[in-house]
C-alpha cells in the first residue's frame, strides 16, 4: 500500500505506545481502501449499514457512519465520498476523508484537532484548495519511458497554471 512509517499494535486504533502512523501513511492506506468498490459502497452509506449474520456472529449488526461530511449530516460537503473519523486522548480528533470532483479524487488526513468540528472544517478548506488549484492529467507512455517507468500511463495531479 505504500505505508512506510506505521506500526499498528492493535486492530482498534486505541492508544498503545507502540502504535504509530503518519498522515502520509494513512493517505496511502486510504487510497488502497478507496480503490475497493465494495469498501466505497459501505463507506459512503449516508445513514446505516447492516451486516448480516456470519460464521462468527449469528445476528445482524447495524452500523452508523460517524463521518459528518456525508449527505444529510451537519457538515455536509457535496464532494465527500467517505472516510473515517477517530479520537483518542493522545491523537485528538482525527479524520481521513476522500472526495471526488470533476473526475479528480483527493484524500485529506488531519490529526490532533482540538475539537470535533475543526477536523471537518479544516478538511473542507483543504479539499476546496486542492480542487481549486490542481487538475488531473494523464502522462504519456513516452514521458514515462523517458524517466524509466514501465507503466503505459499514469494519472497525475499538477498545479493549475
Backbone as a ProteinNet text record, in pm:
[ID]
protein_1_A
[PRIMARY]
XXXXXXXXXXXXXXXXXXXXXXXXXXXXXXXXXXXXXXXXXXXXXXXXXXXXXXXXXXXXXXXXXXXXXXXXXXXXXXXXXXXXXXXXXXXXXXXXXXXXXXXXXXXXXXXXXXXXXXXXXXXXXXXXXXXXXXXXXXXXXXXXXXXXXXXXXXXXXXXXX
[TERTIARY]
81	0	84.4	209	296	319.2	262.5	287.3	428.9	505.7	645	680.8	594.8	622.7	504.3	453.4	336.1	361.4	315.6	312.5	184.1	96	-29.3	-9.7	-21.5	-5.4	-136.9	-247.4	-378.1	-468.4	-577.7	-669.8	-770.1	-784.5	-887	-843.4	-714.4	-665.8	-656.7	-697.1	-686.3	-540	-510.7	-372.3	-294	-172.7	-71.6	61.2	157.5	284.5	358.6	327.1	390.6	302.9	202.2	106	131	174.9	203.3	180.8	158.8	143.6	172.4	165.6	182.5	63.9	44.9	-62.7	-40.3	84.5	115.5	74.5	112.7	78.9	-71.4	-142.6	-288.5	-349.1	-292.1	-340.5	-315.2	-200.3	-170	-264.3	-291	-384.7	-524.6	-563.8	-695.5	-707.8	-601.4	-604.7	-633.7	-570.8	-597.8	-742.6	-794.9	-935.6	-1029.4	-1003.4	-1094.8	-1087.1	-989.7	-984.7	-1063.7	-1125.7	-1208.3	-1354.6	-1426.4	-1563.8	-1658.5	-1637.1	-1720.6	-1699.8	-1574.6	-1545.3	-1612	-1598.3	-1656.2	-1807.6	-1871.8	-2016.6	-2058.3	-1986.2	-2016.3	-1980.7	-1863.2	-1812.6	-1892.2	-1954.5	-2029.8	-2177	-2214.2	-2352.7	-2390.6	-2499.8	-2540.1	-2592.6	-2659.3	-2722.9	-2662.6	-2709.9	-2660.4	-2627.2	-2548.2	-2513.4	-2530.8	-2602.5	-2628.5	-2549.4	-2478.7	-2405.4	-2486.4	-2516.6	-2595.8	-2518	-2583.2	-2516.4	-2395.2	-2296	-2174.5	-2146.1	-2038.1	-1999.5	-1955.6	-1924.7	-1881.6	-1991	-2086	-2193.7	-2326.3	-2413.9	-2540.8	-2646.5	-2622.3	-2722.1	-2670.9	-2764	-2727.7	-2680.9	-2589.9	-2540.7	-2554.6	-2601.2	-2618.5	-2520	-2451.5	-2351.6	-2395.8	-2370.8	-2399.6	-2267	-2253.4	-2133	-2124.6	-2008.6	-1991.8	-1932.1	-1905.8	-1845.4	-1949.6	-1925.4	-2024.6	-2028.4	-1943.5	-1943.6	-2027.2	-2088.2	-2174.2	-2310.6	-2382.9	-2514.5	-2607.4	-2679.5	-2773.5	-2710.1	-2581.2	-2509.6	-2481.1	-2451.9	-2435.2	-2322.9	-2215.2	-2101.7	-2095.9	-2212.6	-2222.5	-2131.1	-2057.2	-1970.5	-2004.1	-2052.6	-2109.3	-2013.2	-1883.7	-1787.3	-1735	-1773.3	-1727.1	-1786.1	-1699.4	-1743.1	-1728.5	-1663.6	-1649.7	-1522.6	-1500.6	-1380.6	-1397.4	-1306.5	-1306	-1270.7	-1359.2	-1334.9	-1283	-1196.4	-1143.6	-1113.2	-1087.1	-1045.4	-975.9	-864.9	-803.5	-748.1	-726.1	-668.4	-532.8	-455.6	-320.2	-317.7	-410.4	-407.4	-511.3	-596.7	-702	-804.2	-876.9	-976.8	-904.8	-933.2	-867.8	-972.3	-928.8	-1020.5	-941.1	-981.3	-928.3	-1048.7	-1041.8	-1157.7	-1114.9	-1203.7	-1178.3	-1296.3	-1265.1	-1366.7	-1334.9	-1440.3	-1424.9	-1499.3	-1431.7	-1492.3	-1430.5	-1514.4	-1465.8	-1364.8	-1395.5	-1313.9	-1176	-1160.5	-1035.8	-1067.8	-994.3	-1012.9	-897.7	-933.1	-833.8	-857.2	-750	-757.1	-699.8	-767.8	-722.6	-712.4	-603.5	-581.3	-550.5	-625.5	-596.1	-586.6	-487	-462.6	-462.5	-486.9	-467.6	-547.5	-670.7	-757.2	-810	-827.6	-864.6	-1011.6	-1096.9	-1236.4	-1291.3	-1403.6	-1459.4	-1489	-1545.2	-1584.5	-1466.2	-1355.1	-1238.8	-1186.7	-1190.2	-1139	-1220	-1349.8	-1433.8	-1414.7	-1406.3	-1387.6	-1248	-1145.4	-1011	-1006.7	-1072.6	-1076	-1144.6	-1256.7	-1328.3	-1238.6	-1170.9	-1082.3	-970.7	-911.9	-804.2	-855.4	-972.6	-1029.9	-1059.1	-1123.3	-1154.7	-1027.2	-920.6	-794	-739	-742.1	-691.4	-767.9	-901.1	-981.4	-967	-944.6	-930.2	-792	-691.4	-554.1	-482.6	-547	-484.3	-579.8	-523.1	-604.2	-544.2	-626.7	-584.2	-534.9	-419.8	-366.4	-325.9	-306.4	-254.7	-122	-17.7	115	124.4	191.9	206.1	305.2	294.8	388.3	530.4	545.8	679.4	743.8	667.7	718.2	761.9	679.6	711	833	844.9	960.7	1089.1	1080.1	1195.8	1250.9	1161.7	1202.7	1219.8	1215	1243.6	1125.4	1004.3	886.5	839.9	786.2	737.7	586.4	518.6	374.1	338.3	221.6	178.1	123.2	59.1	10.4	-8.9	-11.8	-34	-114	-193.6	-272.5	-196.8	-176.6	-102.5	-190.5	-151.2	-217.2	-111.7	-143.1	-47.2	-116.6	-38.1	-97.9	-161.4	-270.5	-330.3	-239.9	-226.9	-140	-219.7
-121.1	0	126.2	115.9	232.3	296.5	241.2	294.8	256.9	354.2	327	362.2	435.7	477.4	448.1	326.3	287	154.3	145.2	17.7	14.8	-78.2	-93.2	-201.6	-162.6	-256.8	-324.6	-272.6	-333.6	-300.4	-370.7	-350.3	-238.6	-195.1	-96	47	72.7	208.9	282.5	217	280	288.6	378.9	408.8	286.1	280.3	185.5	255.4	249.4	319.4	271.2	153.3	100.2	114	196.6	217.2	357.4	366.1	497.1	494.1	612.5	627.7	772.4	801.7	937.7	970.9	1099.3	1140.4	1080.4	1078.8	1019.1	872.2	797.1	654.8	633.1	714.5	699.5	730.2	825.7	855.3	737.8	672.7	556.8	440.2	417.5	312	345.8	471.2	514.7	496.5	528.2	510.6	365.1	271.9	130.4	95.4	148.6	122.5	179.8	303.1	371.1	318.5	235	167.4	37.4	4.9	-114.5	-71.6	-107.6	-59.6	-107.1	-225.6	-273.5	-185.3	-152.4	-63.6	72.4	128.8	260.5	256.5	150	137.4	140.2	69.7	68	202.5	254.2	375.4	499.9	502.2	620.7	613.5	512.3	498.7	619.3	685	807.1	782.4	672.4	652.5	534.7	415.1	296.4	187.5	92.6	-22.8	-146.5	-246.1	-366.9	-483.2	-550.7	-671.5	-789.3	-880.4	-997.6	-1093.2	-1197.2	-1298.3	-1357.3	-1393.4	-1454.3	-1584.1	-1648.8	-1771.7	-1743.6	-1617.6	-1582	-1513.7	-1449.8	-1377.6	-1417.8	-1473.3	-1524.4	-1418.8	-1295.5	-1189.9	-1082.9	-1013.6	-899	-785.4	-705.2	-588.1	-465.8	-355.5	-232	-128.5	-63.7	37.2	171.8	276.5	413.4	483.6	539.7	611.4	741.8	774.1	895.6	1012.2	992	1098.4	1205.6	1326.4	1434.1	1510	1470.6	1540.4	1469.3	1357.6	1285.7	1353.6	1324.5	1384	1362.1	1466.9	1458.5	1480	1513.7	1535.1	1683.9	1723.5	1866.4	1936.8	1867.6	1930.2	1886.4	1860.3	1807.2	1880.3	1800.3	1850.3	1769.5	1835.4	1764.9	1670.2	1688.8	1603.6	1489.2	1487.6	1383.8	1248	1148.1	1012.3	916.8	961.1	875.5	904	826.7	843.9	783.3	817.2	761	868.9	890.3	982.7	903.9	965.8	899.4	996.8	942.2	1022.2	934	981.2	928.8	1050.7	1038	1148.5	1188.7	1092.5	1118.7	1182.2	1148	1199.8	1307.9	1334.1	1432.8	1381.9	1473.9	1438.7	1422	1312.2	1280.7	1256.1	1266.7	1242.6	1207.9	1100.5	1062.5	1062.4	1139.6	1159.5	1155.3	1105	1119.8	1188.5	1266.5	1343.3	1336.6	1348.8	1347.7	1464.7	1531.3	1641.9	1643.3	1650.8	1656.1	1545.9	1423.7	1305.9	1311.1	1396.5	1401	1362.7	1266.1	1220.3	1271.8	1330.4	1376.6	1306.5	1288.7	1231.9	1335.2	1355.9	1450.7	1378.5	1402.7	1343.7	1457	1466	1562.9	1488.9	1526.6	1467.7	1578.5	1539.7	1624.8	1754.2	1748.3	1865.5	1883.5	2009.2	2037.3	2010.4	2011.5	1973.3	1904.3	1841.5	1756.9	1834.3	1953.5	2028.2	2078.1	2111.9	2165.4	2065.2	1936	1838.1	1841.1	1868.4	1873.8	2005.4	2117	2245.6	2255	2203.3	2201.8	2114.2	1998.5	1908.2	1975.2	2039.7	2110	2218.1	2294.7	2400.7	2343.2	2233	2169.7	2112.1	2049.9	1999	2113.5	2218.9	2332	2387.7	2400.5	2449.5	2353	2223.8	2124.7	2124.1	2124.9	2123.6	2254.1	2366.3	2495.7	2516.9	2445.5	2474.7	2363.5	2249.6	2139.5	2083.9	2017.4	1949.7	1812.5	1720.7	1585	1579.2	1514.9	1496.6	1350.8	1308.8	1175.6	1192.2	1132.9	1140.3	1037.4	1072	979.9	869.3	758.7	647.3	689.2	778.2	826.2	901	984.5	1058.1	961.6	862.3	767.6	682.6	639.4	560	641.5	771.6	859.9	861.7	856.8	857.9	718.2	615.3	479.5	403.5	455.1	384.2	286.2	173	73.3	77.5	166.8	178.6	241.6	209.1	269.7	409	431	565.2	576.8	695.5	719.9	849.4	854.4	973.1	1061.4	1185.5	1278.2	1398.8	1469	1594.2	1702.2	1810	1918.2	2049.6	2149.3	2279.7	2340.5	2413.4	2487.1	2604.4	2632.5	2745	2862
0	0	0	42	41.9	177.3	283	416.8	459.8	505.6	541.1	685.6	754.8	892.7	984.1	975.5	1053	1121.5	1243.8	1315.3	1395.4	1361.4	1434.9	1539.6	1664.1	1774.9	1810.7	1758	1781.7	1663.6	1652.9	1540.8	1566.4	1690.8	1725	1697.8	1693.1	1678.9	1811.3	1919.8	2050.8	2092.2	2182.9	2218.7	2262.8	2214.7	2258.8	2231.1	2322.8	2300	2175.1	2125.6	2005.3	1881.4	1889.9	1782	1725.1	1598.3	1540.4	1389.5	1334	1190.3	1153.4	1024.7	973.3	884.3	858	767.7	628.9	583.9	453.4	448.9	551.2	553.4	557.2	634.1	638.5	501.3	430.2	294.9	200.9	214.6	130.3	161.7	288.9	328.8	278.6	293.4	246	94.5	22.1	-123.6	-158.6	-86.2	-109.7	-80.8	26.9	62.2	-42.3	-85.8	-176.4	-318.7	-347.3	-477.1	-475.7	-363.5	-349.8	-352.9	-459.2	-476.7	-366	-311.6	-200.8	-78.1	-49.1	63	43.3	-75.6	-103.5	-87.1	-132.6	-118.1	29.1	112	255.1	318.4	285.8	349.7	313.9	198.5	156.4	195.8	271.8	317	401.3	364.8	433.2	573.9	596.1	725.4	800	770	839.2	738.3	783.9	701.8	788.7	736.9	813.9	756.2	845.8	809.6	860.8	774.4	811.8	900.6	945.9	1029.4	956.7	1033.3	977.9	1051.8	1015.4	1084.9	1228.4	1262.1	1396.9	1479.3	1412.1	1479.9	1417.3	1497.8	1447	1420.1	1462.7	1445.4	1349.6	1285.3	1202.4	1292	1240.4	1313.2	1224.7	1282.8	1208.5	1260.1	1166.6	1199.9	1145.4	1221.2	1177.4	1153.3	1035.4	997	1076	1130.1	1210.4	1132.6	1005.2	924.5	897.2	942.9	936	803.6	706.2	578.1	472.2	507.7	413.8	404.1	297.6	273.7	393.2	429	539.5	675.5	678.5	804.4	824	948.1	978.6	902.4	864.8	797.1	649.6	590.2	455.4	356.7	277.1	170.4	46.3	-56.2	-170.9	-241.5	-228.3	-297	-209.8	-83	9.2	-29	-37.3	-69.6	48.2	156	272.8	348.4	451.1	530.9	668.6	757.3	892	991.8	1087.7	1197.3	1316.9	1395.9	1513.7	1624.6	1742	1857.4	1960.1	2009.5	2131.4	2204.9	2334.7	2411.5	2355.6	2307.9	2260.1	2121.3	2034.8	1897.4	1871.8	1967.4	1945.8	1846	1787.3	1686.1	1552.2	1483.6	1356.8	1249.2	1124.2	1013.2	888.1	822.9	692	598.8	490.5	403.4	257.2	172.2	29	-35.3	-138.4	-209.8	-358.6	-439.6	-585.2	-645.6	-740.1	-814.2	-952.7	-1055.7	-1193.8	-1223.8	-1181.3	-1207.7	-1140	-1039.3	-962.6	-818.7	-766.6	-628.9	-543.7	-430.3	-334.3	-201.3	-126.2	8.5	103.9	214.6	315.7	449.7	521.6	653.5	750.5	858.5	963.8	1097	1176.2	1307.8	1412.5	1535.4	1652.1	1648.9	1599.4	1602.6	1744.6	1785.1	1923.4	1954.1	1850.8	1873.5	1749.5	1767.1	1661.2	1532.9	1542.7	1423.2	1341.9	1408.3	1336.3	1233.7	1265.6	1169.1	1040.2	1049.4	929.8	854.4	925.8	857.6	795.8	864	805	679.8	686	570.7	452.7	476.6	368.8	307.4	391	342.2	255.1	299.8	222.4	90.5	92.9	-32.5	-129.3	-81.2	-169.4	-231.7	-151.8	-204.4	-309.4	-280.8	-375.1	-506.1	-497.3	-619.6	-698.4	-629.1	-696.6	-757	-710.1	-750.4	-826.3	-845	-916.9	-1020.9	-1121.3	-1220.8	-1246	-1291.4	-1320.8	-1465.3	-1485.5	-1620.1	-1636.4	-1759.4	-1787.8	-1860	-1803.2	-1863.8	-1976.4	-2084	-2197	-2164.8	-2237.5	-2217.6	-2255.2	-2354.6	-2392.3	-2276.2	-2209.3	-2093.3	-1984.4	-1957.9	-1851.5	-1886.1	-2011.8	-2051.9	-2044.1	-2074	-2064.4	-1921.7	-1824.2	-1684	-1626.5	-1712.6	-1668.8	-1612	-1626.5	-1578.4	-1685	-1644.3	-1738.2	-1753.6	-1682.5	-1694.4	-1828	-1879.2	-2005	-1983.9	-1872.1	-1840.8	-1691	-1645	-1502.6	-1490.9	-1390.4	-1366.8	-1268.1	-1301.5	-1216.4	-1183.3	-1080.8	-1048.1	-1057	-1128.1	-1140	-1106.3	-1061.9	-1031.5	-1155.7	-1137.2	-1247.9	-1282.2	-1412.5	-1448.7	-1497.6
[MASK]
+++++++++++++++++++++++++++++++++++++++++++++++++++++++++++++++++++++++++++++++++++++++++++++++++++++++++++++++++++++++++++++++++++++++++++++++++++++++++++++++++

